[in-house]
Coordinates of N, CA, C and O in Angstrom, one line a residue:
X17 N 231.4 50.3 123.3 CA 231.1 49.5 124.4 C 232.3 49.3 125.3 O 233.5 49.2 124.9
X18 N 231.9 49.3 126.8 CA 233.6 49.0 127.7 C 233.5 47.6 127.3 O 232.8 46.9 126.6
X19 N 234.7 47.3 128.3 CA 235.3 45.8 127.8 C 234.5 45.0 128.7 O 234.4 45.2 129.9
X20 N 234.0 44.2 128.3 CA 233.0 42.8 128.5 C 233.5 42.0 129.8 O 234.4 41.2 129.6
X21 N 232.9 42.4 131.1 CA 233.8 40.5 131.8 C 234.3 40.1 131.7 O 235.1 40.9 131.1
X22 N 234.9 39.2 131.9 CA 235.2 37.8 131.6 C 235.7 37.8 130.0 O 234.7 37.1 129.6
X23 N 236.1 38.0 129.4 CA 236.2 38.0 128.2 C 237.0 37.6 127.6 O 237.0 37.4 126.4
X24 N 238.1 37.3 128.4 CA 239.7 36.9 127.7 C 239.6 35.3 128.0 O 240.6 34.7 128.5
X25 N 238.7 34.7 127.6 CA 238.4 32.8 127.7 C 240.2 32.4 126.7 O 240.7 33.2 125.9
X26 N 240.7 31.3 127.1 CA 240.9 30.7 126.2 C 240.3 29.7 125.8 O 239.4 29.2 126.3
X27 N 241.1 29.1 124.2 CA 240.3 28.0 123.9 C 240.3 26.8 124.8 O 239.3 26.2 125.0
X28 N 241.8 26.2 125.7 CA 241.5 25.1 126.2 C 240.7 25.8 127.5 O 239.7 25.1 127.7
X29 N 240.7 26.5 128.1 CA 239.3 26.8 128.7 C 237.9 26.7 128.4 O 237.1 26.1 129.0
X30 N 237.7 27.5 127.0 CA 236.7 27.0 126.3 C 236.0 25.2 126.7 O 234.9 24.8 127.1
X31 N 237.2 24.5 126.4 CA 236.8 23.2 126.4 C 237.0 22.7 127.3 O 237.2 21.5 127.1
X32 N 237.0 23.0 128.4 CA 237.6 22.8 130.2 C 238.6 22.0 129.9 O 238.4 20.8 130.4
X33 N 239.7 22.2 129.4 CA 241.0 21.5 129.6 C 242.0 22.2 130.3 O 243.2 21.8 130.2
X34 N 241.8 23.3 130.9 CA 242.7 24.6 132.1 C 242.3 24.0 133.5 O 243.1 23.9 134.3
X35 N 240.6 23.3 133.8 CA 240.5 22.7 135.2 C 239.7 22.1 134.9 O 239.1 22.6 133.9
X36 N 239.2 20.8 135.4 CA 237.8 20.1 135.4 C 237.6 20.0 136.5 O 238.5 19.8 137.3
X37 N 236.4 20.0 136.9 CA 235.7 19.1 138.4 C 236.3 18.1 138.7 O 236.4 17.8 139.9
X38 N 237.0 17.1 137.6 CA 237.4 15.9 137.7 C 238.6 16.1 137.8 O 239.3 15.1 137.9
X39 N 239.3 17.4 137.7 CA 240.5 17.4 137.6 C 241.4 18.1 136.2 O 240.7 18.4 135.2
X40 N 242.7 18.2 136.2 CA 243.2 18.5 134.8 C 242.8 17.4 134.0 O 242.5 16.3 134.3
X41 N 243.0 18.0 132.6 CA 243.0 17.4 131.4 C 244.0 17.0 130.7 O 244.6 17.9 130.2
X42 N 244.5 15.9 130.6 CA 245.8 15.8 129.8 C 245.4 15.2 128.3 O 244.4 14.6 128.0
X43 N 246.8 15.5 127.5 CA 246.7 15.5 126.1 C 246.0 14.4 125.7 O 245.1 14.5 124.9
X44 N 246.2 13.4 126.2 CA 245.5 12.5 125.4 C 244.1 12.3 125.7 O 243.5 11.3 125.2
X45 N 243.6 13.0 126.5 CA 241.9 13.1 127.0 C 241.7 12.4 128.0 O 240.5 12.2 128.1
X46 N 242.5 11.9 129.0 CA 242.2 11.4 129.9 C 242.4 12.5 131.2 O 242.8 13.7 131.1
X47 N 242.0 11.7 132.5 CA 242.0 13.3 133.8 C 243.0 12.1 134.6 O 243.0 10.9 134.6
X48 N 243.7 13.2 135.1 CA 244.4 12.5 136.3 C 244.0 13.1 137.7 O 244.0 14.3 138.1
X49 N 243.6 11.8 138.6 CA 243.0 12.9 139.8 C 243.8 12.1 140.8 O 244.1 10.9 140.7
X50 N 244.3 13.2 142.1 CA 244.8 12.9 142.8 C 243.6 12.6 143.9 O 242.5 13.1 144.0
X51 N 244.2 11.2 144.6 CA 242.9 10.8 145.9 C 243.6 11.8 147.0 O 244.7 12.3 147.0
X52 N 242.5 12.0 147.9 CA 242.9 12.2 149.5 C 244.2 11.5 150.2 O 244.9 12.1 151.0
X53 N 244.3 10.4 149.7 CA 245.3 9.8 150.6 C 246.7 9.5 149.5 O 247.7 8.7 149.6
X54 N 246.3 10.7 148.3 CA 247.8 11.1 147.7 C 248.2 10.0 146.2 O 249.1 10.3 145.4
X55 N 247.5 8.8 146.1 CA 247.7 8.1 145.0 C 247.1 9.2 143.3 O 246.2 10.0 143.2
X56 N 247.7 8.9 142.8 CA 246.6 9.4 141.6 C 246.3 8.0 140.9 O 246.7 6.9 141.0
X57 N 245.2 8.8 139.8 CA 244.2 7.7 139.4 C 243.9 8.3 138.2 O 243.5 9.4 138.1
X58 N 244.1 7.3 137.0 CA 243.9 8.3 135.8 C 242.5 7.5 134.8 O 242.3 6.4 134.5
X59 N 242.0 8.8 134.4 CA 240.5 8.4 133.8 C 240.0 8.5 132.5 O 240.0 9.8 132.3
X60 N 239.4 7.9 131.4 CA 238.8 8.3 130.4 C 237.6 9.4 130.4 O 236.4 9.2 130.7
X61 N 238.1 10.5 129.9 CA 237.4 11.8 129.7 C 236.6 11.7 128.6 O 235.9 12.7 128.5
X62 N 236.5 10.7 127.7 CA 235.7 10.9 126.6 C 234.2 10.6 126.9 O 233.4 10.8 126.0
X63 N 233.8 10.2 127.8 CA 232.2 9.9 128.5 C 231.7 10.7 128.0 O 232.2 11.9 127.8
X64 N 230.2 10.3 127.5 CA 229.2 11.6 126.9 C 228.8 12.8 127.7 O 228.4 12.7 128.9
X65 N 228.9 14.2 127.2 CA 228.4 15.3 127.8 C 227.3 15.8 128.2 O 226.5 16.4 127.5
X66 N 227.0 15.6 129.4 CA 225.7 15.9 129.9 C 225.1 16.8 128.9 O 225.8 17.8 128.6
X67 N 223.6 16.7 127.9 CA 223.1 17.6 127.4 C 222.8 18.9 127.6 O 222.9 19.8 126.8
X68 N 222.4 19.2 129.5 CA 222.0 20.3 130.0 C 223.3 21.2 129.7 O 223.0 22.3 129.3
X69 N 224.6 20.9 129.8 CA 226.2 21.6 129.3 C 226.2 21.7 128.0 O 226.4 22.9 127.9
X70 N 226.1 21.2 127.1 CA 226.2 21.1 125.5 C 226.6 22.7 125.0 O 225.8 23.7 125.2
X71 N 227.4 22.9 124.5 CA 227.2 24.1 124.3 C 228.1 25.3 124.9 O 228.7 26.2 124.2
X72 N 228.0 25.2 126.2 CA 228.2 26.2 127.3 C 229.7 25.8 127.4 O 230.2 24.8 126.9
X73 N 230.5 27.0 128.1 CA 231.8 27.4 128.2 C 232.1 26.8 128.9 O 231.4 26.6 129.9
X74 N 233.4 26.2 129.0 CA 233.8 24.7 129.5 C 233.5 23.4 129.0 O 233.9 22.3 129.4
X75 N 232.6 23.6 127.9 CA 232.3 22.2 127.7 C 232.4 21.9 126.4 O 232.1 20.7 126.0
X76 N 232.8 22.8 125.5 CA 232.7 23.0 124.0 C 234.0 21.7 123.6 O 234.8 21.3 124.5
X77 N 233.9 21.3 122.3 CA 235.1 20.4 121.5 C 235.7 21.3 121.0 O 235.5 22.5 121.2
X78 N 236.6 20.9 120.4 CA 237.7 21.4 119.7 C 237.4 22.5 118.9 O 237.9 23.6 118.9
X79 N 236.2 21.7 117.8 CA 235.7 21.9 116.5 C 235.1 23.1 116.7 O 235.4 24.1 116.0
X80 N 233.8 23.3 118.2 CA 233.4 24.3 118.7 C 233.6 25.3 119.0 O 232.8 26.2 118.8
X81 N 235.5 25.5 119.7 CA 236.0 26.0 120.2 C 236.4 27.0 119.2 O 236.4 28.2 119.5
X82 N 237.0 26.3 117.9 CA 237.8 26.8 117.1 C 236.3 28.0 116.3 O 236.6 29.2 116.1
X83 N 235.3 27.5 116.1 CA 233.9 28.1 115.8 C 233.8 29.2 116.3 O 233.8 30.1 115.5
X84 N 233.7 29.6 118.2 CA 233.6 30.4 118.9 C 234.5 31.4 118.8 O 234.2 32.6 119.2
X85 N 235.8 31.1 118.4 CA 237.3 32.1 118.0 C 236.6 32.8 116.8 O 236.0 33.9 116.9
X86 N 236.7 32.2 115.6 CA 236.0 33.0 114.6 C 234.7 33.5 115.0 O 234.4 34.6 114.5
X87 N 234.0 33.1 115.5 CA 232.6 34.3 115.4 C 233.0 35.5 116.5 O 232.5 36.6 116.5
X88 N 233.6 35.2 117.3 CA 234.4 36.2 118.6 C 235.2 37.6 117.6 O 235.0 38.8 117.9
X89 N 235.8 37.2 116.8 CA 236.3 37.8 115.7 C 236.1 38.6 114.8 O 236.7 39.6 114.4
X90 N 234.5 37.7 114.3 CA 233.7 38.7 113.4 C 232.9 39.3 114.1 O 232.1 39.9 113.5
X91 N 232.8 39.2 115.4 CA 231.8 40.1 116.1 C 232.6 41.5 116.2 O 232.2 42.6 115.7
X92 N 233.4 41.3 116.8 CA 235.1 42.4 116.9 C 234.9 43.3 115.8 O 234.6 44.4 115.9
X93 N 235.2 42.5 114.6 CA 235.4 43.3 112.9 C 234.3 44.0 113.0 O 234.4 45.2 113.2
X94 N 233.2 43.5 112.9 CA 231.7 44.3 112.6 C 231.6 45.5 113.5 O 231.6 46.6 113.0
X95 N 231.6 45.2 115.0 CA 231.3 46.2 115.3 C 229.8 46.5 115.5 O 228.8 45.7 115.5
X96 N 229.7 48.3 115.6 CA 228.7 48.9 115.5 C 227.1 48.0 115.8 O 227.0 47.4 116.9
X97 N 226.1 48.0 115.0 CA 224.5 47.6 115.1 C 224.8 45.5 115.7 O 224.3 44.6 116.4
X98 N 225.5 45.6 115.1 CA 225.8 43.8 114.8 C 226.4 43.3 116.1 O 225.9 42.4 116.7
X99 N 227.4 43.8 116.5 CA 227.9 43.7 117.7 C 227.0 43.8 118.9 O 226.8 42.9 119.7
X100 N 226.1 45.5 119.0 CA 225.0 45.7 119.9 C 224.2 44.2 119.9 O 224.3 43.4 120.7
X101 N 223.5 44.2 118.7 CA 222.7 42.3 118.5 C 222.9 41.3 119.2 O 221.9 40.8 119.8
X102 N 224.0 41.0 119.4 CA 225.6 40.1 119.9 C 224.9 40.3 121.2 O 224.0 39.6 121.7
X103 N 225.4 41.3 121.5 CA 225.2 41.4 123.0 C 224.0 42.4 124.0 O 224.0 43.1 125.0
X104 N 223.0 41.9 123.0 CA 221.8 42.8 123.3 C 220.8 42.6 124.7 O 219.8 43.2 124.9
X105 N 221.5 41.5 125.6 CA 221.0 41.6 126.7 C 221.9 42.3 127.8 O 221.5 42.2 129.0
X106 N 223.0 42.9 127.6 CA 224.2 43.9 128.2 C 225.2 43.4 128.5 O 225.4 42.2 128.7
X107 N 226.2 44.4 128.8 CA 227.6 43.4 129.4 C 227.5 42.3 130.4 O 228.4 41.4 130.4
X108 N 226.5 42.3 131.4 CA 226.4 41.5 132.8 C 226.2 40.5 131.9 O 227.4 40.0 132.0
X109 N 225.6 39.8 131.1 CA 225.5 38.6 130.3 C 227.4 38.0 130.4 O 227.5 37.0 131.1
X110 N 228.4 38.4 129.8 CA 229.4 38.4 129.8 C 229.2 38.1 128.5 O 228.1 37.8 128.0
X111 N 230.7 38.3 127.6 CA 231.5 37.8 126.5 C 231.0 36.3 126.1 O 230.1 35.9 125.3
X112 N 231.9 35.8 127.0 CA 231.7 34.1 126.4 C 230.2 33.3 126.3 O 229.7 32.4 125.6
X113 N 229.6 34.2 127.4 CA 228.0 33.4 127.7 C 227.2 33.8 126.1 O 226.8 33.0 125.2
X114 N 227.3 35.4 126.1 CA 226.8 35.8 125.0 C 227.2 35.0 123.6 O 226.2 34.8 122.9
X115 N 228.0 34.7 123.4 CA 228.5 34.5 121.8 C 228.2 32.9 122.0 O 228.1 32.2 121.0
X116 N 228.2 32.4 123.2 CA 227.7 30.6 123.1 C 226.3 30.7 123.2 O 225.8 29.6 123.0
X117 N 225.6 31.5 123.5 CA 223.7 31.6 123.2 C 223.8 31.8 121.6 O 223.4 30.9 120.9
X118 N 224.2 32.8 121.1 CA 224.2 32.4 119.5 C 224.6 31.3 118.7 O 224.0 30.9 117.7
X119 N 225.8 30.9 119.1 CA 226.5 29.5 118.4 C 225.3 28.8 118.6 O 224.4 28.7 117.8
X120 N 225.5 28.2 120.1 CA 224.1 26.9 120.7 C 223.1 27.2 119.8 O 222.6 26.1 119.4
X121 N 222.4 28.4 119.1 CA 221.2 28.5 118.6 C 221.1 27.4 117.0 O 220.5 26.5 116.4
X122 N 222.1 28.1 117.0 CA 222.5 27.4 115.2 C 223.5 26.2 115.2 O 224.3 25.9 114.3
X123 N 223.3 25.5 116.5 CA 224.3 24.1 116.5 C 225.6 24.7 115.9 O 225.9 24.4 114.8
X124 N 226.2 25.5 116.7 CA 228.0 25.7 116.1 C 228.3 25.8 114.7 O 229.4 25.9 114.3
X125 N 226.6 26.0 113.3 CA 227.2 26.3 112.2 C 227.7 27.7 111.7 O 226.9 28.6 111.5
X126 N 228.5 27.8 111.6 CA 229.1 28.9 111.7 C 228.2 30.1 110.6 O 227.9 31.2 111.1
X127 N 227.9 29.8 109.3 CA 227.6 30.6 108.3 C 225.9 31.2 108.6 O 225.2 32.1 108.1
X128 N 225.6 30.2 109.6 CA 223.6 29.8 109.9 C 223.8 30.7 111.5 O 222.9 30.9 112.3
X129 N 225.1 31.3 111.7 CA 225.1 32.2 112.9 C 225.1 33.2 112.3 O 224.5 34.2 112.8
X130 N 225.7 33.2 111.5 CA 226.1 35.5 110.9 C 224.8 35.3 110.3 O 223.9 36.0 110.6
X131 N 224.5 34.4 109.5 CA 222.7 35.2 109.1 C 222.1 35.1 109.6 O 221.1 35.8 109.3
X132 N 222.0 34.3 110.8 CA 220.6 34.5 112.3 C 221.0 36.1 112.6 O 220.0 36.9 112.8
X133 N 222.2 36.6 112.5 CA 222.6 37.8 113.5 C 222.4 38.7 112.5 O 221.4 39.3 112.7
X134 N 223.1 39.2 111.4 CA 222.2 39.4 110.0 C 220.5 40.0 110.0 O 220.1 41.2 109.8
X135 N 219.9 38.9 110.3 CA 218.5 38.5 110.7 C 217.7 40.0 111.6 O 217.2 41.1 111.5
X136 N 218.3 39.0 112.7 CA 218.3 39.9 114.0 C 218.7 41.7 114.0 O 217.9 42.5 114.4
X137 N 219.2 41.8 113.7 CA 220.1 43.2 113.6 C 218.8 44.0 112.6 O 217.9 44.7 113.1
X138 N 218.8 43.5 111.2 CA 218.1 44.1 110.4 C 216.5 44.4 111.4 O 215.9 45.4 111.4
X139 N 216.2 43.4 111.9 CA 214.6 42.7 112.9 C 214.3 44.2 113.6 O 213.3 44.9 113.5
X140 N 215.9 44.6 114.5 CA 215.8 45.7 115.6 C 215.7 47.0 115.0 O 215.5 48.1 115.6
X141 N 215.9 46.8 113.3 CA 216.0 48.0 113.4 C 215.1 49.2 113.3 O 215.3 50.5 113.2
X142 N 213.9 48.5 113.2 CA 213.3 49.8 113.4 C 213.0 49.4 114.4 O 211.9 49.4 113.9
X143 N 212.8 49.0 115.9 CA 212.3 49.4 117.3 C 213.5 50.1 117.6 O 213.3 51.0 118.4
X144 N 214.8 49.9 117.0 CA 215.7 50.9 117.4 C 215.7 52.3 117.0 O 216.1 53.2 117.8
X145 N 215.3 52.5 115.7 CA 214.6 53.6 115.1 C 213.9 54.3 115.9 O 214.0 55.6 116.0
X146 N 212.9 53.7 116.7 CA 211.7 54.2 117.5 C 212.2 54.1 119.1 O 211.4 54.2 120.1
X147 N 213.5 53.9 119.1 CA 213.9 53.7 120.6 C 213.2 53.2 121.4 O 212.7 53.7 122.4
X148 N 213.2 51.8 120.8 CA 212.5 50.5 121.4 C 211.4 51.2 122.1 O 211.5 51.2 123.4
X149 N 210.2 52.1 121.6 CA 208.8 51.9 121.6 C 208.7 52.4 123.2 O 207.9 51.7 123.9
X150 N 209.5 53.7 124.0 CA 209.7 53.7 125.0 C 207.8 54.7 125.5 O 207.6 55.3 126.5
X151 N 206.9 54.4 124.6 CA 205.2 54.7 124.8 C 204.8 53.5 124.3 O 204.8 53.3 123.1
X152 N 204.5 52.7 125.3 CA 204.1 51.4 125.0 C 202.4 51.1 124.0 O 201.9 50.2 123.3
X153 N 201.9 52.5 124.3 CA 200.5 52.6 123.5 C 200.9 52.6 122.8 O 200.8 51.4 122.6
X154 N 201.5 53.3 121.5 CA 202.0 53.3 120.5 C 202.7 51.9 119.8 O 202.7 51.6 118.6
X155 N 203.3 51.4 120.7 CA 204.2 50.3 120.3 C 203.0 49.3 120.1 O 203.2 48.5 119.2
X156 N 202.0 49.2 120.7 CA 200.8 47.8 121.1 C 200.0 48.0 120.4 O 199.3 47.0 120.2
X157 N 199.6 49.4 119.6 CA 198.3 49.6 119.2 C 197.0 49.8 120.2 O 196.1 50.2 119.6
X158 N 196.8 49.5 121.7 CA 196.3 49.3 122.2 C 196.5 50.6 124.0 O 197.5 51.3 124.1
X159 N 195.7 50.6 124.9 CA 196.4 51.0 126.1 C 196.5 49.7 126.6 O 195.8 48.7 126.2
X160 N 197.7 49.6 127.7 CA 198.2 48.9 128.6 C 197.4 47.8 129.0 O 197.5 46.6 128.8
X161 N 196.3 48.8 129.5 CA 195.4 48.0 130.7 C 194.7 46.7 129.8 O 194.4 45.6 130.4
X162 N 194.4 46.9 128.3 CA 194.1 46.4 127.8 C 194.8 45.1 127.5 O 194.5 44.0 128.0
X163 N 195.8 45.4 126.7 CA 196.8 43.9 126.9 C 197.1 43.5 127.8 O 197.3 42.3 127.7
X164 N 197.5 44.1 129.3 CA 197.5 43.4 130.3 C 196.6 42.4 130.9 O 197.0 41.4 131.5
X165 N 195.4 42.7 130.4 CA 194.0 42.1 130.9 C 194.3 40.5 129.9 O 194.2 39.3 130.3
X166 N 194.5 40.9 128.6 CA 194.4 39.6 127.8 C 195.8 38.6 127.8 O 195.8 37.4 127.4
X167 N 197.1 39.2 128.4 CA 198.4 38.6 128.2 C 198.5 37.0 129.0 O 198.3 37.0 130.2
X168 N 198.7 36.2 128.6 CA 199.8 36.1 127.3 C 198.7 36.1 125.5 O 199.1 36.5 124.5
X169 N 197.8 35.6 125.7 CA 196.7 35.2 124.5 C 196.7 36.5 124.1 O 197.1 36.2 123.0
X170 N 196.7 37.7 124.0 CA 197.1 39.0 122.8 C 198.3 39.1 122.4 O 199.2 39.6 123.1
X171 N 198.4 38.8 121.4 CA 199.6 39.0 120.1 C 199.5 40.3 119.4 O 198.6 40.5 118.6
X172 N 200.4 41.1 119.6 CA 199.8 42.6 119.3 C 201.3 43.1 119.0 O 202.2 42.3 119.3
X173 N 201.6 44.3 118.4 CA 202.8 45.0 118.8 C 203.3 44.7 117.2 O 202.8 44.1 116.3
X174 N 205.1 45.7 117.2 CA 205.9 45.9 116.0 C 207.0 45.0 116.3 O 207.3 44.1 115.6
X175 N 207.7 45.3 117.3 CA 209.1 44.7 117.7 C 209.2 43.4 118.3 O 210.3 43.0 118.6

């Protein structure tokens, strides 16, 4: 695979402590924001995270953060079928996005991520075998026109 996007995140990035909307992050969790008319003004960052973010790059904790390094890691080590898994919607997805859709799946548990992926990998491998079923008759049991007619209510297919 070429090299991924975006890919070189760090962790205080990870956790938007490199820039916030609201401004930098300083050590002790608060933001300091400069006004328009040049005063700064300093604020408690600990406020709950919008749920729609949860998850997503910039918004991860510490605990998260440190999660996303190790599975970043063992994606690296593995390699090969496991890796493809990883990033089975292609590079345009980017690095960081990809590997936080798998964590987010399994709430950041780390060991409930390698066996979803585990999972998954073993799942593809025979549509990969059959190179993802590129005669859709074959793949459906069925011609086209037919499952077209019934979709989404026909449940049909291998992969």
């Amino acid at each position: 695979m070429a090299t991924i996007p975006d890919s070189n995140w760090s962790k205080d990035r990870l956790m938007g402590k490199s820039v916030s909307f609201k401004g930098a992050i300083n050590q002790d969790g608060t933001t300091t924001v400069t006004s328009p008319a040049g005063s700064k003004q300093r604020h408690d960052h600990k406020e709950k995270i919008d749920p729609m973010l949860w998850g997503r790059p910039g918004h991860l904790s510490e605990e998260e953060a440190d999660i996303y390094m190790k599975f970043k890691d063992e994606v690296e080590s593995r390699g090969g079928d496991f890796k493809k898994t990883v990033y089975c919607f292609g590079e345009e997805e980017g690095e960081v996005w990809a590997l936080c859709r798998w964590l987010r799946a399994r709430k950041f548990v780390y060991q409930d991520v390698i066996t979803m992926v585990e999972e998954a990998t073993q799942c593809r491998a025979d549509a990969k075998a059959a190179d993802f079923y590129p005669d859709p008759k074959a793949a459906l049991g069925c011609d086209m026109s037919v499952y077209f007619a019934q979709y989404p209510q026909l449940y049909s297919g291998f992969a």
